Short mmCIF file of C-alpha atoms in Angstrom, two decimals:
data_model
loop_
_atom_site.label_atom_id
_atom_site.label_comp_id
_atom_site.label_asym_id
_atom_site.label_seq_id
_atom_site.Cartn_x
_atom_site.Cartn_y
_atom_site.Cartn_z
CA MET Q 287 -32.88 15.51 -25.81
CA GLN Q 288 -35.03 18.35 -27.07
CA GLU Q 289 -37.09 16.02 -29.26
CA LEU Q 290 -37.87 13.93 -26.19
CA ALA Q 291 -38.88 17.07 -24.30
CA LEU Q 292 -41.29 17.95 -27.12
CA GLU Q 293 -42.73 14.43 -27.19
CA GLN Q 294 -43.19 14.46 -23.42
CA ARG Q 295 -44.97 17.81 -23.67
CA ARG Q 296 -47.29 16.34 -26.32
CA LEU Q 297 -48.02 13.30 -24.16
CA LEU Q 298 -48.09 14.82 -20.68
CA GLY Q 299 -48.90 18.47 -21.29
CA PRO Q 300 -47.71 20.83 -18.56
CA ARG Q 301 -46.75 17.82 -16.39
CA ALA Q 302 -43.86 17.02 -18.75
CA PRO Q 303 -40.63 16.97 -16.74
CA TRP Q 304 -38.67 19.24 -19.12
CA HIS Q 305 -39.39 22.20 -21.34
CA ILE Q 306 -37.43 22.32 -24.58
CA GLY Q 307 -35.94 25.67 -23.50
CA ASP Q 308 -34.68 24.22 -20.21
CA VAL Q 309 -32.71 21.57 -22.07
CA ALA Q 310 -31.17 24.10 -24.45
CA TRP Q 311 -30.37 26.56 -21.66
CA GLY Q 312 -28.78 23.88 -19.49
CA LEU Q 313 -26.60 22.58 -22.30
CA ARG Q 314 -25.49 26.05 -23.34
CA GLN Q 315 -24.84 27.15 -19.77
CA HIS Q 316 -21.99 24.67 -19.37
CA GLU Q 317 -20.60 24.64 -22.88
CA GLY Q 318 -16.84 24.15 -22.76
CA ARG Q 319 -16.94 22.63 -19.27
CA GLU Q 320 -17.85 19.10 -20.30
CA ASP Q 321 -15.75 17.66 -17.46
CA GLU Q 322 -18.49 18.84 -15.07
CA TRP Q 323 -21.30 17.12 -16.97
CA LYS Q 324 -21.78 13.53 -18.04
CA ILE Q 325 -24.59 13.05 -20.55
CA ARG Q 326 -25.88 9.62 -21.57
CA LEU Q 327 -28.46 8.94 -24.27
CA TRP Q 328 -30.63 5.88 -24.86
CA VAL Q 329 -31.62 5.77 -28.52
CA GLU Q 330 -34.02 3.39 -30.24
CA GLY Q 331 -34.98 3.63 -33.89
CA GLY Q 332 -32.95 6.82 -34.29
CA ARG Q 333 -34.90 8.64 -31.55
CA THR Q 334 -33.75 9.49 -28.04
CA VAL Q 335 -36.08 7.64 -25.67
CA ALA Q 336 -34.23 8.54 -22.46
CA TRP Q 337 -31.32 10.59 -21.27
CA SER Q 338 -29.45 11.29 -18.09
CA TRP Q 339 -27.36 14.29 -17.20
CA LEU Q 340 -24.98 13.95 -14.26
CA LYS Q 341 -23.99 17.35 -12.96
CA GLN Q 342 -20.65 16.78 -11.25
CA ASP Q 343 -20.62 20.05 -9.35
CA GLY Q 344 -20.11 18.83 -5.79
CA ARG Q 345 -23.75 17.82 -5.41
CA ASP Q 346 -23.46 15.15 -8.13
CA ARG Q 347 -27.07 15.53 -9.17
CA LEU Q 348 -28.63 13.23 -11.77
CA GLU Q 349 -31.21 14.84 -14.04
CA LEU Q 350 -33.13 12.63 -16.44
CA ASP Q 351 -35.99 12.19 -18.83
CA VAL Q 352 -37.49 8.93 -20.03
CA HIS Q 353 -40.35 8.33 -22.42
CA PRO Q 354 -43.30 6.59 -20.72
CA ASP Q 355 -42.99 3.65 -23.14
CA HIS Q 356 -39.40 3.08 -21.96
CA VAL Q 357 -39.64 3.17 -18.17
CA HIS Q 358 -37.87 -0.20 -18.16
CA LEU Q 359 -34.68 1.87 -18.59
CA LEU Q 360 -35.06 3.61 -15.22
CA ASP Q 361 -33.08 1.04 -13.25
CA GLU Q 362 -30.16 1.38 -15.67
CA ILE Q 363 -30.38 5.18 -15.66
CA LEU Q 364 -30.55 5.43 -11.87
CA ALA Q 365 -27.64 3.00 -11.43
CA GLU Q 366 -25.17 5.82 -12.21
CA PRO Q 367 -22.51 5.21 -9.51
CA ALA Q 368 -21.35 8.83 -9.31
CA ALA Q 369 -24.85 10.21 -8.68
CA ARG Q 370 -25.63 11.20 -5.13
CA VAL Q 371 -28.97 12.90 -5.73
CA ALA Q 372 -31.87 12.34 -8.13
CA PHE Q 373 -35.40 13.54 -7.73
CA ALA Q 374 -38.80 13.20 -9.34
CA PHE Q 375 -41.99 15.12 -8.99
CA GLU Q 376 -44.86 13.24 -7.36
CA GLU Q 377 -46.59 12.90 -10.73
CA GLU Q 378 -43.48 11.31 -12.24
CA ALA Q 379 -43.21 8.86 -9.35
CA ARG Q 380 -46.76 7.69 -10.04
CA LEU Q 381 -46.13 7.54 -13.79
CA TYR Q 382 -42.90 5.58 -13.49
CA GLY Q 383 -43.70 3.61 -10.34
CA ALA Q 384 -41.82 3.89 -7.07
CA ARG Q 385 -38.11 3.05 -7.31
#
C-alpha cells in the first residue's frame, strides 16, 4: 500500500490521493482491531496496483487507491457491498472518469 502511495506521488505529485505517512498512520491506528477494517489488495507482477480499505465503523466508508494504469479495477473495487460511502477528489474523478 505504501509502495503504491510512493508511485502515485511520483506520477501525480501533490495531487496523489495518499501520502505514505497517511497509510502507515491509518494502519497503525487500528492495529489489533482488524474486525473494524477490511483491506483488499490487487497485486500484479508482485506490486500492489490497487487497494481498498473498508472502515466498518458505523459509517462504512471505503477508502481506496488505484494506479492510473489500472483504473479498469475501479468497478470491482467500488462493488464492495458493505460500503455505504466512498469519495474522490475532483481531480481523481477526472483522472479515473466518472463512475
